[in-house]
Structures are given as C-alpha cells and as structure tokens.
C-alpha positions as a printed Julia matrix, in Angstrom:
50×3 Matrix{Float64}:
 -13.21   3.24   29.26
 -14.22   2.03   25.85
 -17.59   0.92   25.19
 -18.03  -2.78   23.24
 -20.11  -0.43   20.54
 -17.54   1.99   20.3
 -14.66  -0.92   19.96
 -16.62  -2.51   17.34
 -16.71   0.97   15.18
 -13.27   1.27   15.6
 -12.52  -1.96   14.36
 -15.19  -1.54   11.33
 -13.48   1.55   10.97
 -10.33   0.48   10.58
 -11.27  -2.76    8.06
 -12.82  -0.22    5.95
 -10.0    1.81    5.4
  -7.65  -1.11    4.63
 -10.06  -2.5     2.64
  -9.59   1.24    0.73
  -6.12   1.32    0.42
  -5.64  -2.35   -0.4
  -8.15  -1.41   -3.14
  -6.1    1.42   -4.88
  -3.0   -0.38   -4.39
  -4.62  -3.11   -7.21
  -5.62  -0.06   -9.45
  -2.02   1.35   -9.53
   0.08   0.24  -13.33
   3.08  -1.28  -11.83
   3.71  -3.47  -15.3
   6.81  -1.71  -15.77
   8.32  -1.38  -12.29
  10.96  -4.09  -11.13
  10.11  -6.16   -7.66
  12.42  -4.49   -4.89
  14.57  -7.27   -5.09
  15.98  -5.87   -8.59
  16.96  -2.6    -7.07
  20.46  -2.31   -6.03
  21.38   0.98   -4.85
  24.14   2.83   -6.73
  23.53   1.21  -10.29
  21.48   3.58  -11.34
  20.9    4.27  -15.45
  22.68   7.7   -15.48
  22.1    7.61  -20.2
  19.01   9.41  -20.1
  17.05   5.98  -21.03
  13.88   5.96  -19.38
C-alpha cells in the first residue's frame, strides 16, 4: 500500500518532470517549421530546396 508521503513524491515527481520537458519544448527554434495542419502526406518537395 502506498503511503500519503510517498503519493505526494510521486506526484511532485511527476510535476517536476513536466515542468522539464514543457520547459525545453519553449527553447526548441520551430520559426521555420509548418503547424501539422500544413503537412499533407505525399507532397513532399522532391527539388532539393531545403
């Protein structure tokens, strides 16, 4: 059975390592990148272009 200490530490755990990710997420350069909604599979630029 879990403990309400070791619950809490799990959760705290957890919130930090969202909290982590969600952080590098907003460092990443996605200026140039088109939403997923632009993406249509098979329409590809095939010229080299990049």
């Amino acid at each position: 059975m879990i403990t309400s200490d070791e619950h809490e530490a799990a959760v705290a755990a957890t919130a930090r390592h969202i909290r982590n990710v969600i952080g590098t997420l907003r460092e990443l350069d996605l200026g140039t990148t088109a939403p997923a909604a632009a993406y249509h599979p098979g329409e590809e630029r095939t010229d080299g272009t990049v």
